[in-house]
Amino acid sequence: MPIIEIVDDDEDEQNQPSLSLEDTLKSLKPTLKVPKEFQNEDWAVQEKATSLIAWRKATSVSIKGLWDIVSVSDKLELDVHFVSIVAIMLPFTGNRAWTKPETRQLAEEILQTLGIPTQSQLRQVLLNVVKPAFEATSHNIQINPETATKVTRTAQLEPFYRDYDEDAWKEDPGLVDIVLWCLSSMKQSDWEVLWPLVIPPILAYMSDWEAIHRLSGIALARKLLEGAPKDLIRRSGIDQLMRSSLDTSLQRYSDSLSPALFKNATMAMLDLIFKTTQPGSSERFDRLFALLGDNMIGGAWSFGYRMPLLIQTTYEVLPLILEPLGLASVRFLKGMIPQLLHTLVPGEGMKPSVTMQTASLRALQHVINYGAPRMAYWSGEIVSGIAKCWVLLEDKGRDSTLSKLLGAVLKDIEKACPEIFLEHMGVIQEHDQELFAQLKSLFS
């Protein structure tokens, strides 16, 4: 009688030889490469959305398999494959469109097993993963590729603006995460050595024509400014190239990402100013004057008025510029106050946005507080604007937050120039007792 042997599938699976760490990494490298389509902010509603979601789900399984192998590997083996592990895992550690919470946690745990990277390991990552992607299509003639310092020449340089769709680095959305990790991991002693390897990718992102890449470049620039020595930034001339690129980003008024670009470029410009100039110096004030006067008042407010979200963003970042300027901001009161009041009382046919008005009032408070010595001149216009805004709100229902802010602005004006303020309120009382009583209740 024949004997039938029953084989347990699970037992048979367990007896199969498992892949080595090296083989696993080789097989995962193409599988876990982040699809380029994730760079599109509307990827979830496009034609490939289903396949992208399926890919994102499958990555969890693949990374779990890698974790199972990494967790039992010794330190020597992990060091041998350090570059490959970092290159594959880093794109999954951020809060990006292609990551899920469980995937992110596994990727972070895998990287933690590697320990703190040494200068040699960072150099290997930059040389073997980052540099090849930017080297193949490098068009930036403004820096010396060997030293990453600004080229000094009399001939006219290429405009600091890139329009190269074929650049290899654009095919890999996760590459920026690797550069950012390298910047975050660098110690003070690393900057001089690794400078020529980190500057080209930063400038490539910052000067690209697509806003999404410029935003990535700005994030990299801010991380560099956070850690790099001030002397190195100025000595290399990179501060000039960064300033040129940020100026361009601040002049993008018609892109859907323009609000985010303006906000982040403003914060990066402030970082650059604080890093490379001395407190109280004329150079610092000149840079801040240019940011407020040229980029915001003469730029976004003059040419970006058709984009409400952009204007709202400028109001939100305005206090960041006013704070270091302090009393020196009074030279721009003529440009700031009418603009902010115009948002409170828009022209005929325009619908006022509560969100915009809220941002305008908050910015106006800072303008008043920093420019208090000059508020006597502007107080009448401000009180009038607040009164008109209050009357307009009556027609569509008064928002409680907006009402509190209107009262706060009146309170600030009263504090800045009490006697003049009482005169303006007296005029309102003469003409409209009810309006006077309502306005008084806002700040009493």
Tab-separated table of N, CA, C and O in Angstrom, residues 247-357:
chain	number	residue	atom	x	y	z
A	247	ASP	N	15.083	85.413	-4.224
A	247	ASP	CA	14.436	86.577	-4.851
A	247	ASP	C	13.518	86.129	-5.985
A	247	ASP	O	12.402	86.632	-6.146
A	248	THR	N	13.995	85.174	-6.768
A	248	THR	CA	13.175	84.650	-7.868
A	248	THR	C	11.941	83.946	-7.339
A	248	THR	O	10.840	84.095	-7.883
A	249	SER	N	12.099	83.165	-6.279
A	249	SER	CA	10.956	82.453	-5.690
A	249	SER	C	9.921	83.432	-5.151
A	249	SER	O	8.718	83.167	-5.210
A	250	LEU	N	10.374	84.558	-4.642
A	250	LEU	CA	9.458	85.561	-4.096
A	250	LEU	C	8.718	86.330	-5.184
A	250	LEU	O	7.804	87.097	-4.894
A	251	GLN	N	9.097	86.115	-6.437
A	251	GLN	CA	8.455	86.803	-7.553
A	251	GLN	C	7.530	85.892	-8.349
A	251	GLN	O	7.103	86.247	-9.453
A	252	ARG	N	7.220	84.726	-7.815
A	252	ARG	CA	6.291	83.811	-8.493
A	252	ARG	C	4.880	84.101	-7.989
A	252	ARG	O	4.525	83.761	-6.870
A	253	TYR	N	4.051	84.735	-8.821
A	253	TYR	CA	2.747	85.197	-8.356
A	253	TYR	C	1.557	84.406	-8.913
A	253	TYR	O	0.446	84.559	-8.422
A	254	SER	N	1.768	83.585	-9.922
A	254	SER	CA	0.620	82.975	-10.595
A	254	SER	C	0.563	81.463	-10.477
A	254	SER	O	-0.291	80.825	-11.072
A	255	ASP	N	1.459	80.879	-9.726
A	255	ASP	CA	1.496	79.423	-9.561
A	255	ASP	C	0.573	79.008	-8.417
A	255	ASP	O	0.381	79.755	-7.459
A	256	SER	N	0.000	77.813	-8.499
A	256	SER	CA	-0.862	77.338	-7.410
A	256	SER	C	-0.081	77.192	-6.108
A	256	SER	O	-0.653	77.242	-5.010
A	257	LEU	N	1.229	77.008	-6.214
A	257	LEU	CA	2.077	76.880	-5.028
A	257	LEU	C	2.726	78.207	-4.623
A	257	LEU	O	3.576	78.230	-3.730
A	258	SER	N	2.336	79.294	-5.273
A	258	SER	CA	2.932	80.598	-4.972
A	258	SER	C	2.805	80.996	-3.495
A	258	SER	O	3.765	81.518	-2.913
A	259	PRO	N	1.637	80.784	-2.863
A	259	PRO	CA	1.546	81.140	-1.436
A	259	PRO	C	2.569	80.397	-0.579
A	259	PRO	O	3.261	81.005	0.244
A	260	ALA	N	2.683	79.084	-0.778
A	260	ALA	CA	3.655	78.293	-0.012
A	260	ALA	C	5.076	78.717	-0.356
A	260	ALA	O	5.955	78.788	0.521
A	261	LEU	N	5.299	79.016	-1.621
A	261	LEU	CA	6.633	79.422	-2.071
A	261	LEU	C	7.023	80.755	-1.430
A	261	LEU	O	8.157	80.925	-0.958
A	262	PHE	N	6.096	81.699	-1.402
A	262	PHE	CA	6.387	83.009	-0.817
A	262	PHE	C	6.666	82.881	0.678
A	262	PHE	O	7.621	83.477	1.198
A	263	LYS	N	5.851	82.109	1.364
A	263	LYS	CA	6.022	81.944	2.812
A	263	LYS	C	7.375	81.320	3.146
A	263	LYS	O	8.123	81.829	3.991
A	264	ASN	N	7.692	80.221	2.476
A	264	ASN	CA	8.932	79.510	2.776
A	264	ASN	C	10.166	80.286	2.324
A	264	ASN	O	11.205	80.276	2.999
A	265	ALA	N	10.045	80.970	1.180
A	265	ALA	CA	11.171	81.780	0.699
A	265	ALA	C	11.426	82.965	1.631
A	265	ALA	O	12.576	83.350	1.863
A	266	THR	N	10.364	83.546	2.173
A	266	THR	CA	10.525	84.647	3.123
A	266	THR	C	11.253	84.175	4.378
A	266	THR	O	12.189	84.830	4.863
A	267	MET	N	10.839	83.031	4.908
A	267	MET	CA	11.489	82.514	6.119
A	267	MET	C	12.939	82.138	5.851
A	267	MET	O	13.820	82.350	6.692
A	268	ALA	N	13.199	81.588	4.663
A	268	ALA	CA	14.574	81.251	4.297
A	268	ALA	C	15.418	82.503	4.129
A	268	ALA	O	16.592	82.540	4.527
A	269	MET	N	14.836	83.545	3.535
A	269	MET	CA	15.561	84.801	3.360
A	269	MET	C	15.905	85.411	4.712
A	269	MET	O	17.015	85.939	4.917
A	270	LEU	N	14.980	85.328	5.659
A	270	LEU	CA	15.248	85.825	7.006
A	270	LEU	C	16.367	85.016	7.660
A	270	LEU	O	17.257	85.577	8.313
A	271	ASP	N	16.319	83.703	7.488
A	271	ASP	CA	17.395	82.849	8.016
A	271	ASP	C	18.751	83.279	7.444
A	271	ASP	O	19.748	83.353	8.164
A	272	LEU	N	18.760	83.535	6.143
A	272	LEU	CA	19.997	83.933	5.464
A	272	LEU	C	20.496	85.290	5.975
A	272	LEU	O	21.691	85.478	6.207
A	273	ILE	N	19.570	86.212	6.157
A	273	ILE	CA	19.936	87.540	6.658
A	273	ILE	C	20.522	87.445	8.068
A	273	ILE	O	21.568	88.027	8.376
A	274	PHE	N	19.847	86.703	8.930
A	274	PHE	CA	20.312	86.576	10.318
A	274	PHE	C	21.642	85.838	10.404
A	274	PHE	O	22.451	86.116	11.282
A	275	LYS	N	21.868	84.908	9.484
A	275	LYS	CA	23.083	84.107	9.512
A	275	LYS	C	24.292	84.890	9.010
A	275	LYS	O	25.418	84.691	9.498
A	276	THR	N	24.072	85.759	8.044
A	276	THR	CA	25.214	86.371	7.349
A	276	THR	C	25.419	87.853	7.629
A	276	THR	O	26.301	88.473	7.036
A	277	THR	N	24.584	88.449	8.491
A	277	THR	CA	24.766	89.867	8.824
A	277	THR	C	24.807	90.056	10.339
A	277	THR	O	24.285	89.224	11.090
A	278	GLN	N	25.372	91.157	10.761
A	278	GLN	CA	25.482	91.461	12.184
A	278	GLN	C	24.238	92.192	12.684
A	278	GLN	O	23.691	93.051	11.973
A	279	PRO	N	23.774	91.872	13.895
A	279	PRO	CA	22.623	92.595	14.464
A	279	PRO	C	22.881	94.101	14.507
A	279	PRO	O	23.956	94.540	14.916
A	280	GLY	N	21.889	94.874	14.052
A	280	GLY	CA	22.008	96.331	14.081
A	280	GLY	C	22.846	96.934	12.979
A	280	GLY	O	22.953	98.162	12.882
A	281	SER	N	23.417	96.091	12.109
A	281	SER	CA	24.268	96.614	11.034
A	281	SER	C	23.425	97.184	9.906
A	281	SER	O	22.275	96.796	9.696
A	282	SER	N	24.019	98.102	9.150
A	282	SER	CA	23.308	98.685	8.012
A	282	SER	C	23.017	97.619	6.955
A	282	SER	O	21.992	97.677	6.263
A	283	GLU	N	23.914	96.641	6.840
A	283	GLU	CA	23.699	95.568	5.865
A	283	GLU	C	22.441	94.779	6.204
A	283	GLU	O	21.640	94.447	5.330
A	284	ARG	N	22.269	94.466	7.508
A	284	ARG	CA	21.073	93.709	7.898
A	284	ARG	C	19.812	94.507	7.609
A	284	ARG	O	18.830	93.971	7.067
A	285	PHE	N	19.817	95.793	7.961
A	285	PHE	CA	18.628	96.607	7.711
A	285	PHE	C	18.356	96.748	6.216
A	285	PHE	O	17.192	96.722	5.784
A	286	ASP	N	19.390	96.877	5.418
A	286	ASP	CA	19.210	96.984	3.967
A	286	ASP	C	18.545	95.724	3.412
A	286	ASP	O	17.668	95.807	2.537
A	287	ARG	N	18.973	94.560	3.891
A	287	ARG	CA	18.387	93.297	3.431
A	287	ARG	C	16.918	93.194	3.847
A	287	ARG	O	16.060	92.746	3.072
A	288	LEU	N	16.633	93.592	5.074
A	288	LEU	CA	15.253	93.540	5.565
A	288	LEU	C	14.376	94.558	4.834
A	288	LEU	O	13.218	94.268	4.508
A	289	PHE	N	14.924	95.734	4.560
A	289	PHE	CA	14.182	96.751	3.802
A	289	PHE	C	13.832	96.223	2.417
A	289	PHE	O	12.725	96.440	1.911
A	290	ALA	N	14.780	95.527	1.789
A	290	ALA	CA	14.540	94.983	0.448
A	290	ALA	C	13.461	93.910	0.488
A	290	ALA	O	12.600	93.835	-0.403
A	291	LEU	N	13.492	93.083	1.526
A	291	LEU	CA	12.495	92.015	1.651
A	291	LEU	C	11.095	92.585	1.814
A	291	LEU	O	10.143	92.126	1.172
A	292	LEU	N	10.964	93.590	2.655
A	292	LEU	CA	9.653	94.193	2.887
A	292	LEU	C	9.245	95.125	1.749
A	292	LEU	O	8.123	95.037	1.229
A	293	GLY	N	10.151	95.996	1.359
A	293	GLY	CA	9.800	97.008	0.361
A	293	GLY	C	9.722	96.491	-1.056
A	293	GLY	O	8.763	96.790	-1.785
A	294	ASP	N	10.713	95.702	-1.471
A	294	ASP	CA	10.763	95.223	-2.857
A	294	ASP	C	9.955	93.942	-3.070
A	294	ASP	O	9.173	93.849	-4.015
A	295	ASN	N	10.168	92.960	-2.193
A	295	ASN	CA	9.539	91.657	-2.402
A	295	ASN	C	8.069	91.604	-1.996
A	295	ASN	O	7.268	90.949	-2.656
A	296	MET	N	7.724	92.307	-0.905
A	296	MET	CA	6.335	92.240	-0.445
A	296	MET	C	5.504	93.412	-0.962
A	296	MET	O	4.556	93.216	-1.735
A	297	ILE	N	5.849	94.623	-0.559
A	297	ILE	CA	5.028	95.782	-0.949
A	297	ILE	C	5.119	96.058	-2.444
A	297	ILE	O	4.099	96.192	-3.135
A	298	GLY	N	6.344	96.129	-2.958
A	298	GLY	CA	6.518	96.416	-4.381
A	298	GLY	C	6.387	95.198	-5.268
A	298	GLY	O	6.330	95.318	-6.494
A	299	GLY	N	6.340	94.012	-4.664
A	299	GLY	CA	6.246	92.776	-5.440
A	299	GLY	C	4.885	92.123	-5.334
A	299	GLY	O	3.998	92.336	-6.163
A	300	ALA	N	4.696	91.312	-4.301
A	300	ALA	CA	3.461	90.525	-4.164
A	300	ALA	C	2.217	91.395	-4.085
A	300	ALA	O	1.194	91.084	-4.696
A	301	TRP	N	2.274	92.509	-3.336
A	301	TRP	CA	1.091	93.354	-3.207
A	301	TRP	C	0.782	94.114	-4.485
A	301	TRP	O	-0.379	94.435	-4.746
A	302	SER	N	1.802	94.374	-5.285
A	302	SER	CA	1.588	95.126	-6.531
A	302	SER	C	1.198	94.237	-7.697
A	302	SER	O	0.390	94.628	-8.547
A	303	PHE	N	1.765	93.027	-7.748
A	303	PHE	CA	1.550	92.158	-8.913
A	303	PHE	C	0.785	90.872	-8.605
A	303	PHE	O	0.340	90.190	-9.515
A	304	GLY	N	0.638	90.539	-7.330
A	304	GLY	CA	-0.061	89.291	-6.987
A	304	GLY	C	-1.428	89.512	-6.401
A	304	GLY	O	-1.990	88.630	-5.748
A	305	TYR	N	-1.999	90.705	-6.635
A	305	TYR	CA	-3.280	91.057	-6.016
A	305	TYR	C	-4.445	90.183	-6.487
A	305	TYR	O	-5.494	90.141	-5.860
A	306	ARG	N	-4.266	89.491	-7.610
A	306	ARG	CA	-5.345	88.617	-8.103
A	306	ARG	C	-5.343	87.256	-7.410
A	306	ARG	O	-6.190	86.419	-7.696
A	307	MET	N	-4.382	87.018	-6.536
A	307	MET	CA	-4.303	85.745	-5.820
A	307	MET	C	-4.521	85.990	-4.325
A	307	MET	O	-3.578	86.278	-3.580
A	308	PRO	N	-5.758	85.878	-3.859
A	308	PRO	CA	-6.068	86.157	-2.447
A	308	PRO	C	-5.234	85.328	-1.464
A	308	PRO	O	-4.817	85.846	-0.429
A	309	LEU	N	-4.998	84.059	-1.793
A	309	LEU	CA	-4.230	83.223	-0.876
A	309	LEU	C	-2.787	83.703	-0.754
A	309	LEU	O	-2.173	83.587	0.314
A	310	LEU	N	-2.234	84.226	-1.845
A	310	LEU	CA	-0.890	84.774	-1.798
A	310	LEU	C	-0.853	86.010	-0.905
A	310	LEU	O	0.045	86.156	-0.064
A	311	ILE	N	-1.834	86.900	-1.078
A	311	ILE	CA	-1.891	88.113	-0.257
A	311	ILE	C	-2.072	87.749	1.211
A	311	ILE	O	-1.429	88.321	2.098
A	312	GLN	N	-2.919	86.779	1.465
A	312	GLN	CA	-3.122	86.334	2.857
A	312	GLN	C	-1.808	85.812	3.455
A	312	GLN	O	-1.493	86.087	4.616
A	313	THR	N	-1.059	85.084	2.655
A	313	THR	CA	0.227	84.560	3.123
A	313	THR	C	1.182	85.693	3.475
A	313	THR	O	1.905	85.617	4.467
A	314	THR	N	1.183	86.752	2.669
A	314	THR	CA	2.067	87.879	2.964
A	314	THR	C	1.706	88.520	4.304
A	314	THR	O	2.594	88.946	5.054
A	315	TYR	N	0.412	88.571	4.603
A	315	TYR	CA	-0.008	89.132	5.892
A	315	TYR	C	0.484	88.259	7.049
A	315	TYR	O	0.852	88.762	8.111
A	316	GLU	N	0.485	86.952	6.815
A	316	GLU	CA	0.878	86.019	7.874
A	316	GLU	C	2.372	86.089	8.183
A	316	GLU	O	2.783	85.883	9.328
A	317	VAL	N	3.187	86.370	7.154
A	317	VAL	CA	4.642	86.419	7.384
A	317	VAL	C	5.143	87.837	7.667
A	317	VAL	O	6.290	88.002	8.080
A	318	LEU	N	4.290	88.828	7.463
A	318	LEU	CA	4.700	90.215	7.690
A	318	LEU	C	5.271	90.435	9.094
A	318	LEU	O	6.311	91.105	9.241
A	319	PRO	N	4.642	89.912	10.158
A	319	PRO	CA	5.204	90.128	11.503
A	319	PRO	C	6.624	89.596	11.658
A	319	PRO	O	7.395	90.142	12.467
A	320	LEU	N	6.985	88.562	10.902
A	320	LEU	CA	8.337	88.005	10.989
A	320	LEU	C	9.382	88.997	10.501
A	320	LEU	O	10.529	88.983	10.957
A	321	ILE	N	8.980	89.867	9.575
A	321	ILE	CA	9.890	90.888	9.051
A	321	ILE	C	9.879	92.121	9.951
A	321	ILE	O	10.915	92.756	10.181
A	322	LEU	N	8.709	92.456	10.471
A	322	LEU	CA	8.592	93.644	11.310
A	322	LEU	C	9.367	93.514	12.612
A	322	LEU	O	9.944	94.496	13.107
A	323	GLU	N	9.399	92.312	13.166
A	323	GLU	CA	10.058	92.124	14.462
A	323	GLU	C	11.523	92.547	14.450
A	323	GLU	O	11.951	93.343	15.313
A	324	PRO	N	12.350	92.068	13.512
A	324	PRO	CA	13.753	92.517	13.511
A	324	PRO	C	13.919	93.973	13.081
A	324	PRO	O	14.914	94.611	13.427
A	325	LEU	N	12.953	94.508	12.322
A	325	LEU	CA	13.045	95.907	11.910
A	325	LEU	C	12.702	96.848	13.054
A	325	LEU	O	13.302	97.907	13.211
A	326	GLY	N	11.703	96.449	13.860
A	326	GLY	CA	11.294	97.299	14.969
A	326	GLY	C	10.807	98.653	14.486
A	326	GLY	O	10.040	98.762	13.533
A	327	LEU	N	11.280	99.694	15.124
A	327	LEU	CA	10.848	101.050	14.794
A	327	LEU	C	11.226	101.454	13.372
A	327	LEU	O	10.576	102.318	12.765
A	328	ALA	N	12.248	100.802	12.813
A	328	ALA	CA	12.675	101.140	11.448
A	328	ALA	C	11.593	100.826	10.418
A	328	ALA	O	11.661	101.293	9.283
A	329	SER	N	10.596	100.042	10.814
A	329	SER	CA	9.523	99.691	9.877
A	329	SER	C	8.627	100.873	9.544
A	329	SER	O	7.828	100.803	8.605
A	330	VAL	N	8.746	101.977	10.294
A	330	VAL	CA	7.853	103.124	10.047
A	330	VAL	C	8.046	103.718	8.658
A	330	VAL	O	7.143	104.378	8.136
A	331	ARG	N	9.201	103.494	8.061
A	331	ARG	CA	9.418	104.041	6.716
A	331	ARG	C	8.490	103.396	5.687
A	331	ARG	O	8.341	103.901	4.575
A	332	PHE	N	7.860	102.270	6.058
A	332	PHE	CA	6.967	101.575	5.123
A	332	PHE	C	5.493	101.677	5.522
A	332	PHE	O	4.655	100.971	4.949
A	333	LEU	N	5.177	102.518	6.485
A	333	LEU	CA	3.781	102.649	6.917
A	333	LEU	C	2.879	103.073	5.757
A	333	LEU	O	1.736	102.627	5.651
A	334	LYS	N	3.393	103.920	4.895
A	334	LYS	CA	2.601	104.411	3.758
A	334	LYS	C	2.204	103.280	2.812
A	334	LYS	O	1.185	103.360	2.114
A	335	GLY	N	3.012	102.216	2.775
A	335	GLY	CA	2.680	101.081	1.919
A	335	GLY	C	1.872	100.023	2.637
A	335	GLY	O	1.027	99.354	2.031
A	336	MET	N	2.096	99.883	3.948
A	336	MET	CA	1.453	98.791	4.691
A	336	MET	C	0.025	99.103	5.128
A	336	MET	O	-0.889	98.297	4.920
A	337	ILE	N	-0.180	100.250	5.742
A	337	ILE	CA	-1.499	100.534	6.336
A	337	ILE	C	-2.615	100.606	5.293
A	337	ILE	O	-3.657	99.964	5.459
A	338	PRO	N	-2.449	101.349	4.191
A	338	PRO	CA	-3.522	101.348	3.180
A	338	PRO	C	-3.823	99.953	2.630
A	338	PRO	O	-4.984	99.617	2.370
A	339	GLN	N	-2.785	99.134	2.434
A	339	GLN	CA	-2.986	97.783	1.915
A	339	GLN	C	-3.808	96.943	2.887
A	339	GLN	O	-4.761	96.262	2.501
A	340	LEU	N	-3.460	96.989	4.160
A	340	LEU	CA	-4.158	96.181	5.165
A	340	LEU	C	-5.599	96.660	5.349
A	340	LEU	O	-6.515	95.849	5.523
A	341	LEU	N	-5.810	97.963	5.306
A	341	LEU	CA	-7.169	98.501	5.442
A	341	LEU	C	-8.013	98.198	4.214
A	341	LEU	O	-9.235	98.003	4.315
A	342	HIS	N	-7.380	98.154	3.047
A	342	HIS	CA	-8.105	97.825	1.824
A	342	HIS	C	-8.714	96.426	1.920
A	342	HIS	O	-9.811	96.178	1.394
A	343	THR	N	-8.014	95.508	2.594
A	343	THR	CA	-8.541	94.154	2.762
A	343	THR	C	-9.752	94.156	3.682
A	343	THR	O	-10.684	93.370	3.504
A	344	LEU	N	-9.742	95.051	4.673
A	344	LEU	CA	-10.882	95.136	5.597
A	344	LEU	C	-12.110	95.719	4.903
A	344	LEU	O	-13.241	95.309	5.174
A	345	VAL	N	-11.877	96.682	4.027
A	345	VAL	CA	-12.983	97.337	3.317
A	345	VAL	C	-12.682	97.293	1.828
A	345	VAL	O	-12.209	98.265	1.232
A	346	PRO	N	-12.921	96.142	1.176
A	346	PRO	CA	-12.595	95.999	-0.246
A	346	PRO	C	-13.482	96.874	-1.122
A	346	PRO	O	-14.514	97.377	-0.680
A	347	GLY	N	-13.064	97.018	-2.364
A	347	GLY	CA	-13.792	97.866	-3.297
A	347	GLY	C	-15.157	97.309	-3.652
A	347	GLY	O	-15.513	96.170	-3.317
A	348	GLU	N	-15.918	98.107	-4.360
A	348	GLU	CA	-17.280	97.733	-4.747
A	348	GLU	C	-17.265	96.480	-5.623
A	348	GLU	O	-16.458	96.347	-6.538
A	349	GLY	N	-18.150	95.548	-5.312
A	349	GLY	CA	-18.246	94.316	-6.092
A	349	GLY	C	-17.336	93.208	-5.605
A	349	GLY	O	-17.423	92.074	-6.076
A	350	MET	N	-16.457	93.520	-4.660
A	350	MET	CA	-15.542	92.515	-4.126
A	350	MET	C	-16.068	91.986	-2.797
A	350	MET	O	-16.530	92.750	-1.953
A	351	LYS	N	-16.029	90.666	-2.640
A	351	LYS	CA	-16.511	90.060	-1.409
A	351	LYS	C	-15.363	89.915	-0.401
A	351	LYS	O	-14.378	89.244	-0.684
A	352	PRO	N	-15.502	90.539	0.755
A	352	PRO	CA	-14.449	90.414	1.752
A	352	PRO	C	-14.399	89.007	2.341
A	352	PRO	O	-15.435	88.409	2.636
A	353	SER	N	-13.223	88.462	2.479
A	353	SER	CA	-13.037	87.131	3.070
A	353	SER	C	-12.715	87.281	4.544
A	353	SER	O	-11.816	88.053	4.921
A	354	VAL	N	-13.442	86.549	5.387
A	354	VAL	CA	-13.212	86.617	6.831
A	354	VAL	C	-11.789	86.176	7.167
A	354	VAL	O	-11.120	86.767	8.019
A	355	THR	N	-11.316	85.148	6.478
A	355	THR	CA	-9.958	84.653	6.718
A	355	THR	C	-8.924	85.715	6.368
A	355	THR	O	-7.962	85.933	7.108
A	356	MET	N	-9.128	86.370	5.245
A	356	MET	CA	-8.221	87.440	4.824
A	356	MET	C	-8.270	88.611	5.797
A	356	MET	O	-7.242	89.189	6.173
A	357	GLN	N	-9.488	88.977	6.206
A	357	GLN	CA	-9.643	90.092	7.123
A	357	GLN	C	-8.990	89.792	8.470
A	357	GLN	O	-8.378	90.660	9.088
